Every structure is written in C-alpha cells, then in structure tokens.
CSV table of C-alpha atoms and ligand atoms in Angstrom, one decimal:
chain,number,residue,atom,x,y,z
A,1462,UNK,CA,17.2,-23.3,19.5
A,1463,UNK,CA,14.0,-21.7,20.7
A,1464,UNK,CA,13.7,-17.9,21.0
A,1465,UNK,CA,10.8,-16.1,22.6
A,1466,UNK,CA,12.2,-12.7,21.8
A,1467,UNK,CA,10.0,-10.8,19.3
A,1468,UNK,CA,11.7,-9.3,16.3
A,1469,UNK,CA,11.9,-5.6,15.8
A,1470,UNK,CA,9.1,-5.7,13.3
A,1471,UNK,CA,6.9,-7.8,15.6
A,1472,UNK,CA,7.5,-5.4,18.5
A,1473,UNK,CA,6.5,-2.5,16.3
A,1474,UNK,CA,3.2,-4.2,15.4
A,1475,UNK,CA,2.5,-5.1,19.0
A,1476,UNK,CA,3.2,-1.5,20.2
A,1477,UNK,CA,1.4,0.2,17.4
A,1478,UNK,CA,-1.8,-1.9,17.9
A,1479,UNK,CA,-1.6,-1.5,21.7
A,1480,UNK,CA,-1.4,2.3,21.2
A,1481,UNK,CA,-4.4,2.2,18.9
A,1482,UNK,CA,-6.4,-0.1,21.2
A,1483,UNK,CA,-5.7,2.2,24.2
A,1484,UNK,CA,-6.4,5.5,22.4
A,1485,UNK,CA,-9.1,4.6,19.9
A,1486,UNK,CA,-10.8,1.3,20.9
A,1487,UNK,CA,-11.1,1.2,24.7
A,1488,UNK,CA,-12.6,4.6,25.1
A,1489,UNK,CA,-15.7,3.6,23.0
A,1490,UNK,CA,-16.0,0.0,24.2
A,1491,UNK,CA,-18.8,0.5,26.8
A,1492,UNK,CA,-20.6,3.0,24.6
A,1493,UNK,CA,-20.6,0.6,21.6
A,1494,UNK,CA,-21.8,-2.2,23.8
A,1495,UNK,CA,-24.7,-0.1,25.0
A,1496,UNK,CA,-25.5,1.0,21.5
A,1497,UNK,CA,-25.3,-2.5,20.1
A,1498,UNK,CA,-23.1,-1.3,17.2
A,1499,UNK,CA,-19.8,0.4,16.4
A,1500,UNK,CA,-20.5,3.9,15.2
A,1501,UNK,CA,-20.2,4.2,11.4
A,1502,UNK,CA,-18.1,7.4,11.5
A,1503,UNK,CA,-15.6,5.6,13.7
A,1504,UNK,CA,-15.4,2.7,11.2
A,1505,UNK,CA,-14.8,5.1,8.4
A,1506,UNK,CA,-12.1,6.9,10.3
A,1507,UNK,CA,-10.2,3.8,11.2
A,1508,UNK,CA,-10.5,2.4,7.7
A,1509,UNK,CA,-9.0,5.6,6.4
A,1510,UNK,CA,-6.1,5.0,8.8
A,1511,UNK,CA,-5.6,1.6,7.2
A,1512,UNK,CA,-6.7,-0.4,10.3
A,1513,UNK,CA,-8.5,-3.6,9.3
A,1514,UNK,CA,-9.2,-7.1,10.5
A,1515,UNK,CA,-7.5,-8.9,7.7
A,1516,UNK,CA,-6.6,-12.4,8.5
A,1517,UNK,CA,-5.2,-12.9,5.0
A,1518,UNK,CA,-1.8,-11.8,3.8
A,1519,UNK,CA,-3.0,-10.2,0.6
A,1520,UNK,CA,-0.8,-7.1,0.2
A,1521,UNK,CA,-2.8,-5.3,-2.5
A,1522,UNK,CA,0.0,-5.5,-5.0
A,1523,UNK,CA,2.3,-2.9,-3.3
A,1524,UNK,CA,6.0,-3.5,-2.6
A,1525,UNK,CA,8.5,-5.8,-4.0
A,1526,UNK,CA,7.8,-9.5,-4.3
A,1527,UNK,CA,10.7,-10.2,-1.9
A,1528,UNK,CA,9.2,-8.0,0.8
A,1529,UNK,CA,5.8,-9.5,0.2
A,1530,UNK,CA,7.1,-13.1,0.7
A,1531,UNK,CA,8.6,-12.1,4.0
A,1532,UNK,CA,5.3,-10.6,5.2
A,1533,UNK,CA,3.4,-13.8,4.2
A,1534,UNK,CA,5.8,-16.0,6.2
A,1535,UNK,CA,5.1,-13.9,9.3
A,1536,UNK,CA,1.4,-13.2,8.7
A,1537,UNK,CA,0.1,-15.6,11.3
A,1538,UNK,CA,2.5,-14.5,14.0
A,1539,UNK,CA,1.8,-10.8,13.2
A,1540,UNK,CA,-1.9,-11.6,13.3
A,1541,UNK,CA,-1.9,-13.1,16.8
A,1542,UNK,CA,0.3,-10.3,18.2
A,1543,UNK,CA,-1.9,-7.6,16.8
A,1544,UNK,CA,-5.2,-9.3,17.6
A,1545,UNK,CA,-4.3,-9.8,21.3
A,1546,UNK,CA,-3.7,-6.1,21.6
A,1547,UNK,CA,-6.9,-5.1,19.7
A,1548,UNK,CA,-9.1,-7.5,21.7
A,1549,UNK,CA,-7.5,-6.1,24.9
A,1550,UNK,CA,-9.0,-2.8,23.7
A,1551,UNK,CA,-12.4,-4.5,23.0
A,1552,UNK,CA,-13.2,-7.8,21.3
A,1553,UNK,CA,-16.6,-6.8,19.7
A,1554,UNK,CA,-15.0,-3.7,18.1
A,1555,UNK,CA,-12.0,-5.8,16.9
A,1556,UNK,CA,-14.4,-8.3,15.2
A,1557,UNK,CA,-16.3,-5.3,13.6
A,1558,UNK,CA,-13.2,-3.8,12.1
A,1559,UNK,CA,-13.4,-3.6,8.3
A,1560,UNK,CA,-11.6,-6.3,6.4
A,1561,UNK,CA,-11.9,-9.8,5.0
A,1562,UNK,CA,-12.2,-11.2,8.6
A,1563,UNK,CA,-12.9,-15.0,8.8
A,1564,UNK,CA,-13.7,-15.0,5.0
A,1565,UNK,CA,-10.0,-14.1,4.2
A,1566,UNK,CA,-8.3,-17.5,5.0
A,1567,UNK,CA,-10.5,-19.7,2.7
A,1568,UNK,CA,-9.9,-17.4,-0.2
A,1569,UNK,CA,-6.2,-17.1,0.6
A,1570,UNK,CA,-5.7,-20.9,0.9
A,1571,UNK,CA,-8.0,-22.2,-1.8
A,1572,UNK,CA,-8.9,-19.3,-4.2
A,1573,UNK,CA,-7.6,-19.1,-7.7
A,1574,UNK,CA,-5.2,-16.1,-8.3
A,1575,UNK,CA,-8.1,-14.3,-10.1
A,1576,UNK,CA,-10.4,-14.9,-7.1
A,1577,UNK,CA,-7.8,-13.6,-4.7
A,1578,UNK,CA,-7.4,-10.5,-6.7
A,1579,UNK,CA,-11.1,-10.0,-7.2
A,1580,UNK,CA,-12.3,-10.6,-3.7
A,1581,UNK,CA,-9.3,-9.4,-1.5
A,1582,UNK,CA,-8.4,-6.3,-3.4
A,1583,UNK,CA,-11.7,-4.6,-2.4
A,1584,UNK,CA,-10.3,-4.0,1.1
A,1585,UNK,CA,-7.6,-1.7,-0.1
A,1586,UNK,CA,-9.9,1.2,-0.8
A,1587,UNK,CA,-11.1,4.1,1.4
A,1588,UNK,CA,-14.6,2.7,1.8
A,1589,UNK,CA,-14.9,0.3,4.8
A,1590,UNK,CA,-15.9,-3.2,3.6
A,1591,UNK,CA,-16.3,-6.6,5.2
A,1592,UNK,CA,-16.0,-10.3,4.2
A,1593,UNK,CA,-17.7,-13.2,6.1
A,1594,UNK,CA,-17.6,-16.9,6.4
A,1595,UNK,CA,-20.8,-18.9,6.5
A,1596,UNK,CA,-20.7,-22.6,7.5
A,1597,UNK,CA,-23.1,-22.8,10.4
A,1598,UNK,CA,-26.7,-23.8,9.8
A,1599,UNK,CA,-29.6,-24.8,12.1
A,1600,UNK,CA,-28.5,-28.5,11.6
A,1601,UNK,CA,-24.8,-28.0,11.2
A,1602,UNK,CA,-22.3,-26.3,13.4
A,1603,UNK,CA,-19.9,-28.6,15.2
A,1604,UNK,CA,-20.6,-31.2,12.6
A,1605,UNK,CA,-19.4,-29.3,9.6
A,1606,UNK,CA,-20.0,-32.3,7.3
A,1607,UNK,CA,-23.7,-32.0,8.0
A,1608,UNK,CA,-24.2,-28.9,5.8
A,1609,UNK,CA,-27.7,-29.0,4.2
A,1610,UNK,CA,-27.5,-25.9,1.9
A,1611,UNK,CA,-27.7,-27.2,-1.6
A,1612,UNK,CA,-25.8,-26.2,-4.7
A,1613,UNK,CA,-27.4,-27.5,-7.9
A,1614,UNK,CA,-25.2,-27.3,-11.0
A,1615,UNK,CA,-26.8,-25.4,-13.9
A,1616,UNK,CA,-25.4,-23.8,-17.1
A,1617,UNK,CA,-22.8,-21.3,-16.1
A,1618,UNK,CA,-23.0,-21.8,-12.4
A,1619,UNK,CA,-24.9,-23.2,-9.4
A,1620,UNK,CA,-28.3,-22.5,-7.8
A,1621,UNK,CA,-27.9,-22.3,-4.0
A,1622,UNK,CA,-30.7,-22.9,-1.5
A,1623,UNK,CA,-30.4,-22.9,2.3
A,1624,UNK,CA,-30.0,-21.0,5.6
A,1625,UNK,CA,-26.9,-19.8,7.5
A,1626,UNK,CA,-27.0,-18.7,11.1
A,1627,UNK,CA,-24.7,-16.9,13.5
A,1628,UNK,CA,-22.6,-15.3,10.7
A,1629,UNK,CA,-20.1,-12.6,12.0
A,1630,UNK,CA,-20.5,-9.4,9.9
A,1631,UNK,CA,-22.8,-11.4,7.6
A,1632,UNK,CA,-25.3,-8.6,6.9
A,1633,UNK,CA,-22.8,-5.9,6.0
A,1634,UNK,CA,-20.3,-8.1,4.1
A,1635,UNK,CA,-19.6,-7.4,0.5
A,1636,UNK,CA,-19.2,-11.1,0.0
A,1637,UNK,CA,-19.6,-14.3,2.1
A,1638,UNK,CA,-17.8,-17.6,1.7
A,1639,UNK,CA,-20.8,-20.0,1.7
A,1640,UNK,CA,-20.4,-23.8,2.2
A,1641,UNK,CA,-23.0,-25.9,0.4
A,1642,UNK,CA,-23.4,-29.5,-0.9
A,1643,UNK,CA,-23.8,-30.6,-4.5
A,1644,UNK,CA,-25.0,-34.0,-3.2
A,1645,UNK,CA,-25.7,-34.6,0.5
A,1646,UNK,CA,-25.3,-38.4,-0.1
A,1647,UNK,CA,-21.6,-37.8,-0.8
A,1648,UNK,CA,-21.1,-36.4,2.7
A,1649,UNK,CA,-17.9,-34.4,2.9
A,1650,UNK,CA,-17.0,-35.1,-0.7
A,1651,UNK,CA,-20.1,-33.3,-1.9
A,1652,UNK,CA,-19.2,-30.0,-0.2
A,1653,UNK,CA,-18.2,-26.9,-2.1
A,1654,UNK,CA,-17.3,-23.4,-1.1
A,1655,UNK,CA,-18.8,-20.4,-3.0
A,1656,UNK,CA,-18.1,-16.7,-2.7
A,1657,UNK,CA,-21.6,-15.1,-2.7
A,1658,UNK,CA,-21.7,-11.4,-3.4
A,1659,UNK,CA,-23.9,-8.9,-1.7
A,1660,UNK,CA,-26.9,-7.9,-3.9
A,1661,UNK,CA,-27.0,-11.3,-5.7
A,1662,UNK,CA,-30.7,-12.0,-6.3
A,1663,UNK,CA,-32.0,-14.6,-3.8
A,1664,UNK,CA,-29.3,-13.8,-1.2
A,1665,UNK,CA,-30.5,-11.9,1.8
A,1666,UNK,CA,-29.9,-11.1,5.5
A,1667,UNK,CA,-33.1,-12.1,7.4
A,1668,UNK,CA,-32.1,-11.2,10.9
A,1669,UNK,CA,-29.5,-9.6,13.2
A,1670,UNK,CA,-29.1,-11.7,16.3
A,1671,UNK,CA,-29.4,-10.0,19.8
A,1672,UNK,CA,-26.6,-11.5,21.9
A,1673,UNK,CA,-25.6,-11.7,25.6
A,1674,UNK,CA,-22.0,-10.6,24.7
A,1675,UNK,CA,-20.1,-9.1,21.8
A,1676,UNK,CA,-23.2,-6.9,21.4
A,1677,UNK,CA,-21.5,-4.3,19.3
A,1678,UNK,CA,-20.5,-6.9,16.7
A,1679,UNK,CA,-23.0,-7.9,14.0
A,1680,UNK,CA,-24.2,-11.5,13.9
A,1681,UNK,CA,-26.5,-12.3,11.1
A,1682,UNK,CA,-28.8,-15.0,9.7
A,1683,UNK,CA,-28.7,-15.4,5.9
A,1684,UNK,CA,-31.0,-16.9,3.4
A,1685,UNK,CA,-30.3,-18.3,0.0
A,1686,UNK,CA,-33.4,-18.8,-2.1
A,1687,UNK,CA,-32.8,-20.0,-5.7
A,1688,UNK,CA,-29.7,-17.9,-5.6
A,1689,UNK,CA,-27.6,-18.2,-8.9
A,1690,UNK,CA,-23.8,-18.1,-8.3
A,1691,UNK,CA,-21.6,-18.1,-11.4
A,1692,UNK,CA,-18.9,-20.8,-11.8
A,1693,UNK,CA,-16.2,-18.0,-11.4
A,1694,UNK,CA,-17.3,-17.8,-7.7
A,1695,UNK,CA,-16.8,-21.5,-7.0
A,1696,UNK,CA,-13.8,-21.2,-4.6
A,1697,UNK,CA,-10.7,-22.7,-6.3
A,1698,UNK,CA,-12.7,-23.4,-9.5
A,1699,UNK,CA,-14.0,-26.7,-10.8
A,1700,UNK,CA,-10.5,-28.1,-11.1
A,1701,UNK,CA,-9.9,-28.0,-7.3
A,1702,UNK,CA,-12.8,-30.5,-6.8
A,1703,UNK,CA,-12.1,-32.6,-10.0
A,1704,UNK,CA,-8.4,-33.2,-9.1
A,1705,UNK,CA,-9.3,-34.2,-5.5
A,1706,UNK,CA,-11.2,-37.3,-6.6
A,1707,UNK,CA,-13.2,-38.7,-3.7
A,1708,UNK,CA,-11.5,-36.4,-1.2
A,1709,UNK,CA,-13.8,-34.1,0.8
A,1710,UNK,CA,-12.6,-30.9,-0.8
A,1711,UNK,CA,-15.2,-28.3,0.3
A,1712,UNK,CA,-14.9,-29.7,3.8
A,1713,UNK,CA,-11.1,-29.5,3.6
A,1714,UNK,CA,-11.4,-25.8,2.7
A,1715,UNK,CA,-13.5,-25.3,5.8
A,1716,UNK,CA,-11.1,-27.2,8.0
A,1717,UNK,CA,-7.9,-25.7,6.6
A,1718,UNK,CA,-9.3,-22.3,7.5
A,1719,UNK,CA,-9.4,-23.2,11.2
A,1720,UNK,CA,-5.6,-23.8,11.2
A,1721,UNK,CA,-5.0,-20.1,10.9
A,1722,UNK,CA,-8.2,-18.7,12.4
A,1723,UNK,CA,-8.2,-20.7,15.6
A,1724,UNK,CA,-4.9,-19.1,16.8
A,1725,UNK,CA,-6.4,-15.7,15.9
A,1726,UNK,CA,-9.5,-16.4,18.0
A,1727,UNK,CA,-7.3,-17.8,20.8
A,1728,UNK,CA,-5.3,-14.5,20.8
A,1729,UNK,CA,-8.6,-12.6,21.2
A,1730,UNK,CA,-9.5,-14.6,24.2
A,1731,UNK,CA,-6.0,-13.9,25.6
A,1732,UNK,CA,-6.5,-10.1,25.0
A,1733,UNK,CA,-9.9,-10.3,26.9
A,1734,UNK,CA,-8.3,-12.2,29.8
A,1735,UNK,CA,-5.4,-9.7,30.0
A,1736,UNK,CA,-7.8,-6.8,30.0
A,1737,UNK,CA,-9.9,-8.3,32.9
A,1738,UNK,CA,-6.7,-9.3,34.8
A,1739,UNK,CA,-5.0,-5.8,34.5
A,1740,UNK,CA,-8.2,-4.0,35.4
A,1741,UNK,CA,-8.7,-6.0,38.6
A,1742,UNK,CA,-5.0,-5.9,39.5
A,1743,UNK,CA,-5.1,-2.1,39.3
A,1744,UNK,CA,-8.2,-1.9,41.6
A,1745,UNK,CA,-6.7,-4.4,44.1
A,1746,UNK,CA,-3.4,-2.4,44.2
A,1747,UNK,CA,-5.1,0.9,44.7
A,1748,UNK,CA,-7.9,0.1,47.0
A,1749,UNK,CA,-6.8,-2.7,49.3
A,1750,UNK,CA,-4.1,-2.5,52.0
A,1751,UNK,CA,-1.2,-4.8,51.1
A,1752,UNK,CA,-1.3,-6.6,54.4
A,1753,UNK,CA,-5.0,-7.4,54.4
A,1754,UNK,CA,-6.4,-10.9,54.2
A,1755,UNK,CA,-8.2,-10.0,51.0
A,1756,UNK,CA,-5.0,-8.8,49.4
A,1757,UNK,CA,-3.3,-12.2,49.9
A,1758,UNK,CA,-6.3,-14.0,48.4
A,1759,UNK,CA,-6.4,-11.6,45.5
A,1760,UNK,CA,-2.7,-11.9,44.9
A,1761,UNK,CA,-3.0,-15.7,44.7
A,1762,UNK,CA,-5.8,-15.5,42.2
A,1763,UNK,CA,-4.1,-12.8,40.1
A,1764,UNK,CA,-0.8,-14.6,40.1
A,1765,UNK,CA,-2.5,-17.7,38.7
A,1766,UNK,CA,-4.3,-15.6,36.1
A,1767,UNK,CA,-1.1,-14.1,34.8
A,1768,UNK,CA,0.5,-17.6,34.7
A,1769,UNK,CA,-2.5,-19.0,32.7
A,1770,UNK,CA,-2.5,-16.1,30.3
A,1771,UNK,CA,1.1,-16.7,29.5
A,1772,UNK,CA,0.6,-20.4,29.0
A,1773,UNK,CA,-2.2,-19.8,26.6
A,1774,UNK,CA,-0.1,-17.2,24.7
A,1775,UNK,CA,2.8,-19.6,24.2
A,1776,UNK,CA,0.5,-22.3,22.9
A,1777,UNK,CA,-1.0,-19.7,20.5
A,1778,UNK,CA,2.4,-18.4,19.3
A,1779,UNK,CA,3.5,-22.0,18.6
A,1780,UNK,CA,0.4,-22.7,16.5
A,1781,UNK,CA,0.8,-19.4,14.6
A,1782,UNK,CA,4.5,-20.1,14.1
A,1783,UNK,CA,3.7,-23.5,12.6
A,1784,UNK,CA,1.1,-22.0,10.3
A,1785,UNK,CA,3.7,-19.5,9.0
A,1786,UNK,CA,6.2,-22.3,8.3
A,1787,UNK,CA,3.6,-24.4,6.6
A,1788,UNK,CA,3.9,-27.2,9.3
A,1789,UNK,CA,0.6,-29.1,9.9
A,1790,UNK,CA,-0.8,-27.5,13.0
A,1791,UNK,CA,-4.4,-28.7,13.3
A,1792,UNK,CA,-3.7,-30.2,16.7
A,1793,UNK,CA,-1.8,-27.1,18.0
A,1794,UNK,CA,-4.5,-24.8,16.6
A,1795,UNK,CA,-7.1,-26.8,18.5
A,1796,UNK,CA,-5.1,-26.9,21.7
A,1797,UNK,CA,-4.5,-23.1,21.8
A,1798,UNK,CA,-8.1,-22.3,21.0
A,1799,UNK,CA,-9.5,-24.7,23.7
A,1800,UNK,CA,-7.0,-23.7,26.3
A,1801,UNK,CA,-7.3,-19.9,25.7
A,1802,UNK,CA,-11.1,-19.9,25.6
A,1803,UNK,CA,-11.5,-21.8,28.8
A,1804,UNK,CA,-8.7,-19.8,30.5
A,1805,UNK,CA,-10.2,-16.5,29.5
A,1806,UNK,CA,-13.6,-17.6,30.8
A,1807,UNK,CA,-12.0,-18.5,34.2
A,1808,UNK,CA,-10.0,-15.3,34.5
A,1809,UNK,CA,-13.0,-13.1,33.8
A,1810,UNK,CA,-15.1,-15.1,36.2
A,1811,UNK,CA,-12.5,-14.7,39.0
A,1812,UNK,CA,-12.0,-11.0,38.2
A,1813,UNK,CA,-15.7,-10.5,38.6
A,1814,UNK,CA,-15.7,-12.4,41.9
A,1815,UNK,CA,-12.8,-10.3,43.3
A,1816,UNK,CA,-14.6,-7.1,42.4
A,1817,UNK,CA,-17.7,-8.2,44.3
A,1818,UNK,CA,-21.1,-6.7,43.6
A,1819,UNK,CA,-19.5,-3.4,42.4
A,1820,UNK,CA,-18.1,-5.4,39.5
A,1821,UNK,CA,-21.6,-5.7,38.1
A,1822,UNK,CA,-22.2,-1.9,38.0
A,1823,UNK,CA,-21.1,-0.9,34.5
A,1824,UNK,CA,-17.5,-2.0,35.1
A,1825,UNK,CA,-15.5,-3.1,32.1
A,1826,UNK,CA,-15.1,-6.6,33.7
A,1827,UNK,CA,-18.9,-7.2,33.6
A,1828,UNK,CA,-18.9,-6.6,29.8
A,1829,UNK,CA,-15.8,-8.8,29.3
A,1830,UNK,CA,-17.5,-11.6,31.3
A,1831,UNK,CA,-20.4,-11.4,28.9
A,1832,UNK,CA,-18.1,-11.1,25.8
A,1833,UNK,CA,-15.8,-14.0,26.7
A,1834,UNK,CA,-18.4,-16.8,26.9
A,1835,UNK,CA,-18.6,-17.3,23.1
A,1836,UNK,CA,-14.9,-17.9,22.9
A,1837,UNK,CA,-15.5,-21.5,24.0
A,1838,UNK,CA,-18.2,-21.9,21.3
A,1839,UNK,CA,-17.3,-20.3,18.0
A,1840,UNK,CA,-14.6,-21.6,15.7
A,1841,UNK,CA,-15.5,-25.0,17.3
A,1842,UNK,CA,-16.6,-25.7,20.9
A,1843,UNK,CA,-14.1,-27.0,23.4
A,1844,UNK,CA,-15.5,-30.5,23.0
A,1845,UNK,CA,-14.8,-30.3,19.2
A,1846,UNK,CA,-11.2,-29.0,19.8
A,1847,UNK,CA,-10.7,-32.0,22.1
A,1848,UNK,CA,-12.0,-34.4,19.4
A,1849,UNK,CA,-9.5,-32.9,17.0
A,1850,UNK,CA,-6.7,-33.5,19.5
A,1851,UNK,CA,-7.9,-37.0,20.4
A,1852,UNK,CA,-8.1,-38.0,16.7
A,1853,UNK,CA,-4.5,-37.1,16.2
A,1854,UNK,CA,-3.5,-39.0,19.4
A,1855,UNK,CA,-5.2,-42.2,18.3
A,1856,UNK,CA,-4.2,-41.9,14.6
A,1857,UNK,CA,-0.9,-43.9,14.9
A,1858,UNK,CA,-2.9,-46.8,16.4
A,1859,UNK,CA,-5.4,-46.7,13.6
A,1860,UNK,CA,-8.2,-46.1,16.1
A,1861,UNK,CA,-11.0,-43.7,15.0
A,1862,UNK,CA,-12.7,-41.4,17.5
B,2951,LIG,C1,-21.3,-14.8,18.3
B,2951,LIG,C2,-21.1,-15.9,17.3
B,2951,LIG,C3,-20.5,-15.7,16.1
B,2951,LIG,C4,-20.4,-16.8,15.2
B,2951,LIG,N1,-19.8,-16.5,13.9
B,2951,LIG,C5,-19.8,-17.5,13.0
B,2951,LIG,C6,-19.4,-17.3,11.7
B,2951,LIG,O1,-18.9,-16.1,11.3
B,2951,LIG,N2,-19.5,-18.3,10.7
B,2951,LIG,C7,-20.0,-19.5,11.0
B,2951,LIG,O2,-20.1,-20.3,10.2
B,2951,LIG,N3,-20.4,-19.8,12.3
B,2951,LIG,C8,-20.3,-18.8,13.3
B,2951,LIG,N4,-20.8,-19.1,14.6
B,2951,LIG,C9,-21.3,-20.4,14.9
B,2951,LIG,C10,-20.4,-21.2,15.7
B,2951,LIG,O3,-19.3,-21.6,15.1
B,2951,LIG,C11,-21.2,-22.5,16.2
B,2951,LIG,O4,-22.2,-22.0,17.1
B,2951,LIG,C12,-20.4,-23.5,16.8
B,2951,LIG,O5,-19.5,-24.1,15.9
B,2951,LIG,C13,-21.2,-24.6,17.5
B,2951,LIG,O6,-22.1,-25.2,16.6
B,2951,LIG,P1,-23.6,-25.3,17.0
B,2951,LIG,O7,-24.1,-24.0,17.4
B,2951,LIG,O8,-24.4,-26.0,15.9
B,2951,LIG,O9,-23.7,-26.3,18.3
B,2951,LIG,P2,-23.9,-27.8,18.3
B,2951,LIG,O10,-23.0,-28.4,17.2
B,2951,LIG,O11,-25.3,-28.1,18.2
B,2951,LIG,O12,-23.3,-28.2,19.7
B,2951,LIG,C14,-24.1,-28.2,20.9
B,2951,LIG,C15,-23.3,-28.8,22.0
B,2951,LIG,O13,-23.0,-30.2,21.7
B,2951,LIG,C16,-21.6,-30.4,21.7
B,2951,LIG,N5,-21.2,-31.4,20.7
B,2951,LIG,C17,-21.6,-31.4,19.4
B,2951,LIG,N6,-21.0,-32.4,18.7
B,2951,LIG,C18,-20.3,-33.1,19.6
B,2951,LIG,C19,-19.4,-34.2,19.5
B,2951,LIG,N7,-19.3,-34.9,18.4
B,2951,LIG,N8,-18.8,-34.6,20.6
B,2951,LIG,C20,-19.0,-34.0,21.8
B,2951,LIG,N9,-19.7,-32.9,21.9
B,2951,LIG,C21,-20.4,-32.4,20.9
B,2951,LIG,C22,-20.9,-29.1,21.5
B,2951,LIG,O14,-19.6,-29.0,22.0
B,2951,LIG,C23,-21.9,-28.1,22.2
B,2951,LIG,O15,-21.6,-28.1,23.5
B,2951,LIG,C24,-20.9,-18.1,15.5
B,2951,LIG,C25,-21.5,-18.3,16.7
B,2951,LIG,C26,-21.6,-17.2,17.6
B,2951,LIG,C27,-22.4,-17.5,18.9
C-alpha cells in the first residue's frame, strides 16, 4: 500500500524548519541578496542553534545505535522535507548554511570509517564550517568523465594539479571533495576522489563568481598547483579502487552522490516555486476583485502552478524514499530534478508576469526568478537528466545513447 501521510517525526521536521524559514531566513532574504553575502553573525547564530545544511546522516556519535539506524533510513526523506521549507525561506541562504553540503554524500557513501569520523565530525562544533564538492572544470561539467585535474602518485600520497570552477561554498570550505584523474587515457576508470583540506599548500581560491541569482551564496574558482594530498585523504582508500578492477570507481563516487543530492536540489526548486506561487496568490486575492477578468486568468495560472508543484513534490518524495530504502534510484532522481527545475522556472516566470511591471520593483518574486534559473543547470542540466532517463529506458534492448 502507498501512504502519503507524513509520520509524526516528519511533520515535526517540516513544521520546525518552516518556522525557522519564516522567522529567521525570509526576513533577511532581500538584504542578503543586495549584500551579496549572508551576514557572518547570522551564520554564527544559526550554527549555535544547530541548524546546518547537512546532506549526510552522520550523527556525531550521540544517541544509541538503534536510534541512529532509524535516522539514517529516513535521512533522505527528512532532507527533502526540510530543504523545501528552507528554500521557501530563501535558496541562497539555504545553500550558505554551515554543514557538509554537497560534500557530505560522497564521504558518507564512499569514505572509510576513519574518513567519515575525521571529516564529518568537524560540523558538530560551535564554529560554523562548510564542506564542498568540486567536479566541474572549464572542460568538464556535464561530461563528468572529462575531468582534466591530474593526480600523480608519489610516496605517501598524490600531487594534484588543475582548476575547478563554480564550486558552491568552495572558498570558505574546511575541505573540498576534489575529483581528479590518475591517468586521463583510462577515462572514467582513472578517476579518483580526494578530500583536500583548506590551507593545504598549493590549494587556493582564486575567484568568487558574481552571479545573476543566488547572489548571497558563495560560488568559487579553485586552483590546485603541485598540491600534495596524503593517501589518507584518498576517498575510500586505495582498496576501493584496487577492488573495483577496471570499473570507473572515482566516476562512480561522483555519480552515486547525485542519487541523494538530486532530490535535495529538486526540493529546493519546489520551495522556490511555492514561495513565488504563495506570494502571487496573496497579492491576487487581496488586490483584485473576484469577478474580474484578470482574476479568472490568474486563478487558472495559479491552479496550474499548485498542481505542478505537487507533481514535482511527489516525484521527489519517491526518489528520496528509494534512496532511504537502498533501492537504485538514478532514474527517479534524474526525473524529479529535471521536472522540478523546469517547473520552478515556469512558476516563477508566470508569477512575474501576473504581477506585471510592479513585480520587477524589489519584489521577492523578482529575486526568486533570478535565483531559480540555475536549478535547471547545476547537479546536471535538464538535457543530462534526460540522458540518464533515456539510458535506462534503452538498457533492456542493449541500445546505448
Ligand atoms: C551557481 C552554481 C553552483 C554550482 N555548484 C557546483 C558545485 O558545488 N560543484 C561542482 O562540481 N559544480 C558546480 N556547478 C557547476 C554545474 O554543475 C555545471 O555548470 C553543470 O553541470 C553544467 O556543466 P557545464 O557548465 O560544463 O556546461 P556544459 O557541459 O558545457 O553544457 C552546456 C550545454 O550543453 C548541453 N549538453 C552538454 N552535454 C550534452 C549532451 N551529451 N547531450 C545534450 N546536451 C548536452 C548542456 O545541457 C548545456 O545546456 C555549479 C554551477 C552553478 C551555476
């Protein structure tokens, strides 16, 4: 049987995060956008309150193992519920919250127990800290197998050289999961994932990118110049790559990450669409007579928006539920990400149209419209999500696309 009813614990998470988004995030959304950053004092305060963007289920060693297991099984569903509410408050601030962020899932899924402890426990302190995930390069984004950053094996570790671009929280991160190749000729099989720590000689942030949207969230360019990374920081250790033979292990680490991060990113897009929809609905209800021509047009558009938001949400819940149960969900994760990203873009565009020129005058919807565009780009563009889906459609017929 299928149940769409949230458990008591899930309702609590949803309500708590909504309360936080309404009271603490939304009031500073436009200010942070204008400033191009989230105020440091605010980040310190929320970190003290224990509010983080942790996409991993690392519990910091507290509680019984029985309780911890239960949390882990629900981690993806809890994650999408909470993230929708936070992003409803503001997506750029949500992405800026302290925590492992997109760097959490690769460590969680492929790190050794020692690496999980070492890299994920740093977020359980009073000081706000960030993790990051660096795959994209000038020549490799959609085509993750095209990574050019090199990793040369030397005694005790590897020397990394290369450039990473568009890295969320990359400049402020305490560590970054960096994808590099030990031999470009091996293609995917040559890829490895390293945890590169801030302050490592040869590792630097060269630029913070000025963006059209998500302005309050840091996007960085990183440089690795003869950067020595010890073997202990090779994600999963040498064994992970030795036992996988000719399989594309580093590439697999990158792809596996998407199975849990794409539903999270989809839920952010849903939160943005809901914010734009609710904001516009409120104005239409208050300012237009219920019998006017405009009112009927607006009702049609807003009804469709609500329906599409719910469709995206159900796709996302399913993908998160599958991830929690350990069911292969690459197709469903791609579906929810592609659908939610496009849907949110459409809803924000329609909301802006309904508000007319006034919508461009410092209204929340104007900001959301700028913020939402990237949701059909990062974590894989829509074309790439459709390729992921198509590959699985053709797989039974042994046809490669
Ligand atoms: C704000 C922001 C934050 C980001 N954060 C991160 C981060 O934290 N870590 C990280 O690693 N990356 C990050 N990215 C990078 C992002 O994931 C990439 O921009 C994205 O994957 C697209 O890659 P690309 O830019 O190289 O575009 P390209 O791969 O060059 O794509 C250009 C166009 O070609 C299309 N295309 C490419 N290949 C195909 C194909 N085979 N079939 C059909 N169409 C195709 C694409 O869909 C796209 O429309 C971020 C980007 C932004 C803008």
